[in-house]
Amino acid sequence: MSLNNQGVPTKYWLSCFFHTTVFFYLCLQICYNYFCQLHSKRKEVWLKTFNKLKLAIIGQSLFGQEVYSNLRKQGHKVVGVFTVPDKDGKADPLAVAAEKEGTPVFKFPRWRVKGKPIPEVVDAYKAVGAELNVMPFCSQFIPMNVIDHPKHGSIIYHPSILPLHRGASAINWTLIHGDKKAGFTVFWADDGLDTGPILLQRQCDVEPNDTVDTLYNRFLFPGGIKAMVESVQLIADGKAPRTPQPEEGASYEGIQKKSNAKVNLAQPAEAIHNWIRGHDKVPGAWTVIDGQSVTLYGSSMLGGSVPEGQPLDIEGASQAARVTKNGLVLYGTDGKALLVKNLQFEDGKMIPASKYFSSGESASVELTDDEKTMAEEIRNIWKGILSNVPAIEDTTDFFKSGAASMDVVRLVEEVKQKCAGVQLQNEDVYMATTFQDFIQMFVRKLRGEDQEEELVVDYATKDVNNMTVKMPYQCFINGKFEDSENGKTYDSISPTDGSVICKVSYASVGDVDRAVAAAKEAYENGPWGKMNPRDRGSLLYRLADLMEEHQEELATIESIDSGAVYTLALKTHVGMSIQTFRYFAGWCDKIQGKTIPINQARPNRNLTFTKKEPLGVCAIVIPWNYPLMMLAWKSAACLAAGNTLVLKPAQVTPLTALKFAELSVKAGIPKGVINILPGSGGVVGQRLSEHPDIRKLGFTGSTPIGKQIMKSCAVSNLKKVSLELGGKSPLLIFSDCDMDKAVRMGMSSVFFNKGENCIAAGRLFVEESIHDEFIDRVVEEIKKMKIGDPLDRSTDHGPQNHKAHLDKLLEYCEIGVKEGATLVYGGTRVDRPGFFMEPTVFTDVEDHMFLAKEESFGPVMVVSKFKDGDVDGVLQRANDTEYGLASGVFTRDINKAMYVSERLEAGTVFVNTYNKTDVATPFGGFKQSGFGKDLGEDALMEYLKTKAVTVEY
């Protein structure tokens, strides 16, 4: 073995050298790979930054304008825009945008004559030196020597999933054929008709009532713009595919013009519906009625029974049509029906189909000074759009002056921007084409006089409380009051004397399904889902104002229906309901998400943000103790968040909810947003908890029913649930309290609203040294209370809500006596008509007794002693319950108060007060008192979902 001069074997040194060399080689390899990857990434970024093309844009319309603008934003150079000549003195939107930015614009009326290219046109095109032709919405025939001239050729946008529906009317035929999918294709132009290789395709679902407009605006327009820009960048990066079109499944249909758009009524209803929607708005499907051509718009298949109406003979129809309050009903050869919303006559005038037989014009509206000022501002808007018209006269016709469909959108949006809250639709412009008619229509809408349909209400009336109260009693579905599907009713009983107030519709499962369908339609397709949040808030403020205007009537109905003392109903039942709607109306435009920094691999070029979005259709099931206030607590937050709802009031107290429905229509809440279904929990409530289209259920009621609802919601579609359930709220009264206040508030904690109060103190723990004094003073005050007619302003204590509940309370007291509790006062029914019970006091209640464990939900004070100074002991007893809704403590010692409040297991703790709730304070319980919150910002979150969006840039 050889040694080096230090005595170390040579073999050892050679081994070290070998391993060191390998180590450095691996390090170099890792560094090389890293720098290669880094170079590749930098190269990719460089390509995206510097791989830009010189483009010629050949096309027109707002679509062409948006493609042009977005390509310039991406850094591509537009060397020339080739579009159509001005029409009626107005340039095409693409030309307007290009000219504004100094891009060369060429307006050729044609590129070919008798099939041959025009040399000077082709030369002008070639002079710009484009590397790629981009052809968005190009309606002209472009010669092949122009198509093939650029280095990269030409790409075209086509609104169908090629090879299906080749030709200029692709969108129309997608709908006419009833396709379930629609889409668009970006393809390489060739000498065929939409036959070139495919570069990129996108598709979407077709909704049952989609029209050319809705499909274009929802997907084909915004998606198409992005796709054109993406396609150009793929070409610039050398990554653009050229996929040959298959001939299998290829189709070509002719151009749809007004002349060949007549509808064939001798076919099944769905085929008629598809034909009409496939031509809506362009070119418009038409038929012949009374010898003149009438164009049909706004078709939908009609499910269920056909409304009553007046028959109308239409040429070629299998049976007479029917003009109903909802529109024109047409029948197919299969006996099924469809509904047409609007009709347009040969002179361009459009009317609601329901008004076909209406004679005469509406009387002219005389404008106020403010409305005249607004009219002049609108005249300026017209002038800005119709720039080719010297002056806007009253007789100026919007469309005859050269306006197009995009001008309609601009007019509607500019007017809405000037006057927030006016519900103006595109159809309104088609129905009021002259300036004078438009102003008349606008003013009627501004005043709220131009409702789609007057609300028809069959009232039950009652002369009571020095007024005549008018009470709706039918189901409220999709903006209308109507009888239940099966015609069933039940008696609403007055707790004051046991008399029948009126008969109320008894909703069925079918009624629930119709109400949910209406709410879903209103959410997905109605104005509510599209409404600006601030406008939504304005409607809720208006609803609160109407509730305030009708507060005496609402309080009277609440009093005769639930037994609430009128003064309490006016202040709390109704007053807090109004405050709740105003509070949540203010939240509508303040619902915000967040931006979130995220930790990703370097370079960190990421943006993550969250959005708060409505859930959809929500169900609300409320109890009978505060009928209107419980409605407000849940529905105000639900509506402010942007949801629609189906609400089931308690079976025994439906009348204020139905009156509220009437006021919601007057406030301008769109149809279908609010639906009210009186009836039983076993039918309506159960179906709501099971319904697959409901995304959230809010419930206030008993714990056993809450458990059943939660189970049904989980099994059906795992819908979100919030539950405010039973309570056995403890109230701890210490010897160092303010005795006057403790007696007064202690009584209120039990007897407020006749004890029918979810947060009522179910058990009072009174310190031993003051126990007897406290009881004596409570009994003394009870004897002063006036029991009687709730409408009498001097009444302190009204009737229990309904007979079954009174019977339950009497049984509760009997059990307490049998178990050995001391009945100090009351415990019996008052000897008078109605469901009156004496305020009741029990003492000597042991922890194991029925009274100590179970909620009475009535005017029964349950009192237990605790030893002086035993704070921890009484806390343990107070928390020894499966409920945790509310609690209270009375003491002058702030340290003790804070110590106790921290340890009480309840969602609300009152200190030296009780029943003090506020619309801004979250309300809800722990344990078997449920979960989720009403009121405050927390309640709003119950009706929203959080979406996280992460963007790499």
JSON list of N, CA, C and O in Angstrom, two decimals, residues 472 476 481 543 547 554 581 628 631-632 635-636 639 645 647 655-665 674 676:
[
{"chain": "A", "resi": 472, "resn": "PRO", "atom": "N", "xyz": [-105.19, 40.44, 2.94]},
{"chain": "A", "resi": 472, "resn": "PRO", "atom": "CA", "xyz": [-105.11, 39.36, 1.96]},
{"chain": "A", "resi": 472, "resn": "PRO", "atom": "C", "xyz": [-105.12, 38.02, 2.68]},
{"chain": "A", "resi": 472, "resn": "PRO", "atom": "O", "xyz": [-104.60, 37.91, 3.80]},
{"chain": "A", "resi": 476, "resn": "PHE", "atom": "N", "xyz": [-99.39, 33.85, -1.88]},
{"chain": "A", "resi": 476, "resn": "PHE", "atom": "CA", "xyz": [-98.75, 34.88, -2.71]},
{"chain": "A", "resi": 476, "resn": "PHE", "atom": "C", "xyz": [-97.60, 34.23, -3.46]},
{"chain": "A", "resi": 476, "resn": "PHE", "atom": "O", "xyz": [-96.57, 33.90, -2.88]},
{"chain": "A", "resi": 481, "resn": "PHE", "atom": "N", "xyz": [-101.70, 37.12, -5.77]},
{"chain": "A", "resi": 481, "resn": "PHE", "atom": "CA", "xyz": [-102.46, 36.39, -4.75]},
{"chain": "A", "resi": 481, "resn": "PHE", "atom": "C", "xyz": [-103.37, 35.39, -5.46]},
{"chain": "A", "resi": 481, "resn": "PHE", "atom": "O", "xyz": [-104.09, 35.76, -6.40]},
{"chain": "A", "resi": 543, "resn": "LEU", "atom": "N", "xyz": [-89.86, 49.82, 0.72]},
{"chain": "A", "resi": 543, "resn": "LEU", "atom": "CA", "xyz": [-90.71, 48.85, 1.42]},
{"chain": "A", "resi": 543, "resn": "LEU", "atom": "C", "xyz": [-90.83, 49.22, 2.89]},
{"chain": "A", "resi": 543, "resn": "LEU", "atom": "O", "xyz": [-91.93, 49.16, 3.47]},
{"chain": "A", "resi": 547, "resn": "MET", "atom": "N", "xyz": [-94.25, 50.14, 4.96]},
{"chain": "A", "resi": 547, "resn": "MET", "atom": "CA", "xyz": [-94.61, 49.50, 6.23]},
{"chain": "A", "resi": 547, "resn": "MET", "atom": "C", "xyz": [-94.89, 50.55, 7.30]},
{"chain": "A", "resi": 547, "resn": "MET", "atom": "O", "xyz": [-95.81, 50.40, 8.10]},
{"chain": "A", "resi": 554, "resn": "LEU", "atom": "N", "xyz": [-100.93, 47.35, 10.19]},
{"chain": "A", "resi": 554, "resn": "LEU", "atom": "CA", "xyz": [-100.14, 46.15, 10.46]},
{"chain": "A", "resi": 554, "resn": "LEU", "atom": "C", "xyz": [-100.21, 45.76, 11.93]},
{"chain": "A", "resi": 554, "resn": "LEU", "atom": "O", "xyz": [-100.35, 44.58, 12.28]},
{"chain": "A", "resi": 581, "resn": "PHE", "atom": "N", "xyz": [-85.66, 46.42, 8.15]},
{"chain": "A", "resi": 581, "resn": "PHE", "atom": "CA", "xyz": [-85.56, 46.59, 6.70]},
{"chain": "A", "resi": 581, "resn": "PHE", "atom": "C", "xyz": [-84.70, 47.79, 6.36]},
{"chain": "A", "resi": 581, "resn": "PHE", "atom": "O", "xyz": [-83.93, 47.76, 5.39]},
{"chain": "A", "resi": 628, "resn": "LEU", "atom": "N", "xyz": [-94.62, 39.28, 12.27]},
{"chain": "A", "resi": 628, "resn": "LEU", "atom": "CA", "xyz": [-94.00, 40.20, 11.31]},
{"chain": "A", "resi": 628, "resn": "LEU", "atom": "C", "xyz": [-92.53, 40.42, 11.62]},
{"chain": "A", "resi": 628, "resn": "LEU", "atom": "O", "xyz": [-91.70, 40.49, 10.70]},
{"chain": "A", "resi": 631, "resn": "LEU", "atom": "N", "xyz": [-90.42, 37.59, 10.41]},
{"chain": "A", "resi": 631, "resn": "LEU", "atom": "CA", "xyz": [-90.32, 37.71, 8.95]},
{"chain": "A", "resi": 631, "resn": "LEU", "atom": "C", "xyz": [-89.24, 38.71, 8.58]},
{"chain": "A", "resi": 631, "resn": "LEU", "atom": "O", "xyz": [-88.38, 38.46, 7.72]},
{"chain": "A", "resi": 632, "resn": "ALA", "atom": "N", "xyz": [-89.25, 39.87, 9.24]},
{"chain": "A", "resi": 632, "resn": "ALA", "atom": "CA", "xyz": [-88.29, 40.93, 8.92]},
{"chain": "A", "resi": 632, "resn": "ALA", "atom": "C", "xyz": [-86.87, 40.53, 9.27]},
{"chain": "A", "resi": 632, "resn": "ALA", "atom": "O", "xyz": [-85.93, 40.78, 8.50]},
{"chain": "A", "resi": 635, "resn": "SER", "atom": "N", "xyz": [-85.96, 37.81, 6.41]},
{"chain": "A", "resi": 635, "resn": "SER", "atom": "CA", "xyz": [-86.11, 38.13, 4.99]},
{"chain": "A", "resi": 635, "resn": "SER", "atom": "C", "xyz": [-85.36, 39.41, 4.60]},
{"chain": "A", "resi": 635, "resn": "SER", "atom": "O", "xyz": [-84.89, 39.52, 3.47]},
{"chain": "A", "resi": 636, "resn": "ALA", "atom": "N", "xyz": [-85.21, 40.37, 5.51]},
{"chain": "A", "resi": 636, "resn": "ALA", "atom": "CA", "xyz": [-84.49, 41.60, 5.16]},
{"chain": "A", "resi": 636, "resn": "ALA", "atom": "C", "xyz": [-83.03, 41.29, 4.83]},
{"chain": "A", "resi": 636, "resn": "ALA", "atom": "O", "xyz": [-82.49, 41.79, 3.84]},
{"chain": "A", "resi": 639, "resn": "LEU", "atom": "N", "xyz": [-82.91, 39.29, 1.45]},
{"chain": "A", "resi": 639, "resn": "LEU", "atom": "CA", "xyz": [-83.13, 40.12, 0.26]},
{"chain": "A", "resi": 639, "resn": "LEU", "atom": "C", "xyz": [-81.97, 41.08, 0.03]},
{"chain": "A", "resi": 639, "resn": "LEU", "atom": "O", "xyz": [-81.56, 41.32, -1.11]},
{"chain": "A", "resi": 645, "resn": "LEU", "atom": "N", "xyz": [-86.84, 34.52, -2.13]},
{"chain": "A", "resi": 645, "resn": "LEU", "atom": "CA", "xyz": [-87.27, 33.71, -1.00]},
{"chain": "A", "resi": 645, "resn": "LEU", "atom": "C", "xyz": [-88.68, 33.17, -1.14]},
{"chain": "A", "resi": 645, "resn": "LEU", "atom": "O", "xyz": [-89.52, 33.74, -1.84]},
{"chain": "A", "resi": 647, "resn": "LEU", "atom": "N", "xyz": [-91.39, 32.05, 1.82]},
{"chain": "A", "resi": 647, "resn": "LEU", "atom": "CA", "xyz": [-91.56, 32.13, 3.26]},
{"chain": "A", "resi": 647, "resn": "LEU", "atom": "C", "xyz": [-92.84, 31.46, 3.70]},
{"chain": "A", "resi": 647, "resn": "LEU", "atom": "O", "xyz": [-93.90, 31.68, 3.10]},
{"chain": "A", "resi": 655, "resn": "LEU", "atom": "N", "xyz": [-101.49, 36.42, 8.77]},
{"chain": "A", "resi": 655, "resn": "LEU", "atom": "CA", "xyz": [-102.11, 37.57, 8.12]},
{"chain": "A", "resi": 655, "resn": "LEU", "atom": "C", "xyz": [-101.17, 38.76, 7.91]},
{"chain": "A", "resi": 655, "resn": "LEU", "atom": "O", "xyz": [-101.27, 39.45, 6.89]},
{"chain": "A", "resi": 656, "resn": "THR", "atom": "N", "xyz": [-100.24, 39.04, 8.85]},
{"chain": "A", "resi": 656, "resn": "THR", "atom": "CA", "xyz": [-99.33, 40.17, 8.60]},
{"chain": "A", "resi": 656, "resn": "THR", "atom": "C", "xyz": [-98.33, 39.82, 7.50]},
{"chain": "A", "resi": 656, "resn": "THR", "atom": "O", "xyz": [-97.90, 40.71, 6.75]},
{"chain": "A", "resi": 657, "resn": "ALA", "atom": "N", "xyz": [-97.97, 38.56, 7.38]},
{"chain": "A", "resi": 657, "resn": "ALA", "atom": "CA", "xyz": [-97.05, 38.17, 6.31]},
{"chain": "A", "resi": 657, "resn": "ALA", "atom": "C", "xyz": [-97.69, 38.40, 4.95]},
{"chain": "A", "resi": 657, "resn": "ALA", "atom": "O", "xyz": [-97.04, 38.86, 4.00]},
{"chain": "A", "resi": 658, "resn": "LEU", "atom": "N", "xyz": [-98.97, 38.10, 4.82]},
{"chain": "A", "resi": 658, "resn": "LEU", "atom": "CA", "xyz": [-99.67, 38.30, 3.55]},
{"chain": "A", "resi": 658, "resn": "LEU", "atom": "C", "xyz": [-99.89, 39.78, 3.27]},
{"chain": "A", "resi": 658, "resn": "LEU", "atom": "O", "xyz": [-99.84, 40.22, 2.10]},
{"chain": "A", "resi": 659, "resn": "LYS", "atom": "N", "xyz": [-100.11, 40.58, 4.31]},
{"chain": "A", "resi": 659, "resn": "LYS", "atom": "CA", "xyz": [-100.20, 42.03, 4.11]},
{"chain": "A", "resi": 659, "resn": "LYS", "atom": "C", "xyz": [-98.84, 42.59, 3.67]},
{"chain": "A", "resi": 659, "resn": "LYS", "atom": "O", "xyz": [-98.76, 43.47, 2.81]},
{"chain": "A", "resi": 660, "resn": "PHE", "atom": "N", "xyz": [-97.78, 42.06, 4.26]},
{"chain": "A", "resi": 660, "resn": "PHE", "atom": "CA", "xyz": [-96.43, 42.44, 3.87]},
{"chain": "A", "resi": 660, "resn": "PHE", "atom": "C", "xyz": [-96.21, 42.14, 2.38]},
{"chain": "A", "resi": 660, "resn": "PHE", "atom": "O", "xyz": [-95.58, 42.94, 1.66]},
{"chain": "A", "resi": 661, "resn": "ALA", "atom": "N", "xyz": [-96.70, 41.01, 1.90]},
{"chain": "A", "resi": 661, "resn": "ALA", "atom": "CA", "xyz": [-96.56, 40.65, 0.48]},
{"chain": "A", "resi": 661, "resn": "ALA", "atom": "C", "xyz": [-97.20, 41.71, -0.41]},
{"chain": "A", "resi": 661, "resn": "ALA", "atom": "O", "xyz": [-96.65, 42.11, -1.43]},
{"chain": "A", "resi": 662, "resn": "GLU", "atom": "N", "xyz": [-98.39, 42.18, 0.00]},
{"chain": "A", "resi": 662, "resn": "GLU", "atom": "CA", "xyz": [-99.07, 43.23, -0.77]},
{"chain": "A", "resi": 662, "resn": "GLU", "atom": "C", "xyz": [-98.21, 44.50, -0.82]},
{"chain": "A", "resi": 662, "resn": "GLU", "atom": "O", "xyz": [-98.06, 45.11, -1.88]},
{"chain": "A", "resi": 663, "resn": "LEU", "atom": "N", "xyz": [-97.63, 44.88, 0.31]},
{"chain": "A", "resi": 663, "resn": "LEU", "atom": "CA", "xyz": [-96.81, 46.09, 0.36]},
{"chain": "A", "resi": 663, "resn": "LEU", "atom": "C", "xyz": [-95.54, 45.93, -0.48]},
{"chain": "A", "resi": 663, "resn": "LEU", "atom": "O", "xyz": [-95.04, 46.90, -1.06]},
{"chain": "A", "resi": 664, "resn": "SER", "atom": "N", "xyz": [-95.02, 44.71, -0.55]},
{"chain": "A", "resi": 664, "resn": "SER", "atom": "CA", "xyz": [-93.80, 44.50, -1.35]},
{"chain": "A", "resi": 664, "resn": "SER", "atom": "C", "xyz": [-94.05, 44.77, -2.83]},
{"chain": "A", "resi": 664, "resn": "SER", "atom": "O", "xyz": [-93.16, 45.26, -3.54]},
{"chain": "A", "resi": 665, "resn": "VAL", "atom": "N", "xyz": [-95.25, 44.46, -3.31]},
{"chain": "A", "resi": 665, "resn": "VAL", "atom": "CA", "xyz": [-95.59, 44.76, -4.71]},
{"chain": "A", "resi": 665, "resn": "VAL", "atom": "C", "xyz": [-95.66, 46.26, -4.91]},
{"chain": "A", "resi": 665, "resn": "VAL", "atom": "O", "xyz": [-95.14, 46.81, -5.88]},
{"chain": "A", "resi": 674, "resn": "ILE", "atom": "N", "xyz": [-90.35, 37.57, -3.71]},
{"chain": "A", "resi": 674, "resn": "ILE", "atom": "CA", "xyz": [-90.95, 37.21, -2.42]},
{"chain": "A", "resi": 674, "resn": "ILE", "atom": "C", "xyz": [-92.17, 36.36, -2.68]},
{"chain": "A", "resi": 674, "resn": "ILE", "atom": "O", "xyz": [-93.04, 36.72, -3.48]},
{"chain": "A", "resi": 676, "resn": "ILE", "atom": "N", "xyz": [-95.11, 33.98, -0.40]},
{"chain": "A", "resi": 676, "resn": "ILE", "atom": "CA", "xyz": [-95.60, 33.67, 0.95]},
{"chain": "A", "resi": 676, "resn": "ILE", "atom": "C", "xyz": [-96.62, 32.54, 0.86]},
{"chain": "A", "resi": 676, "resn": "ILE", "atom": "O", "xyz": [-97.61, 32.64, 0.12]}
]
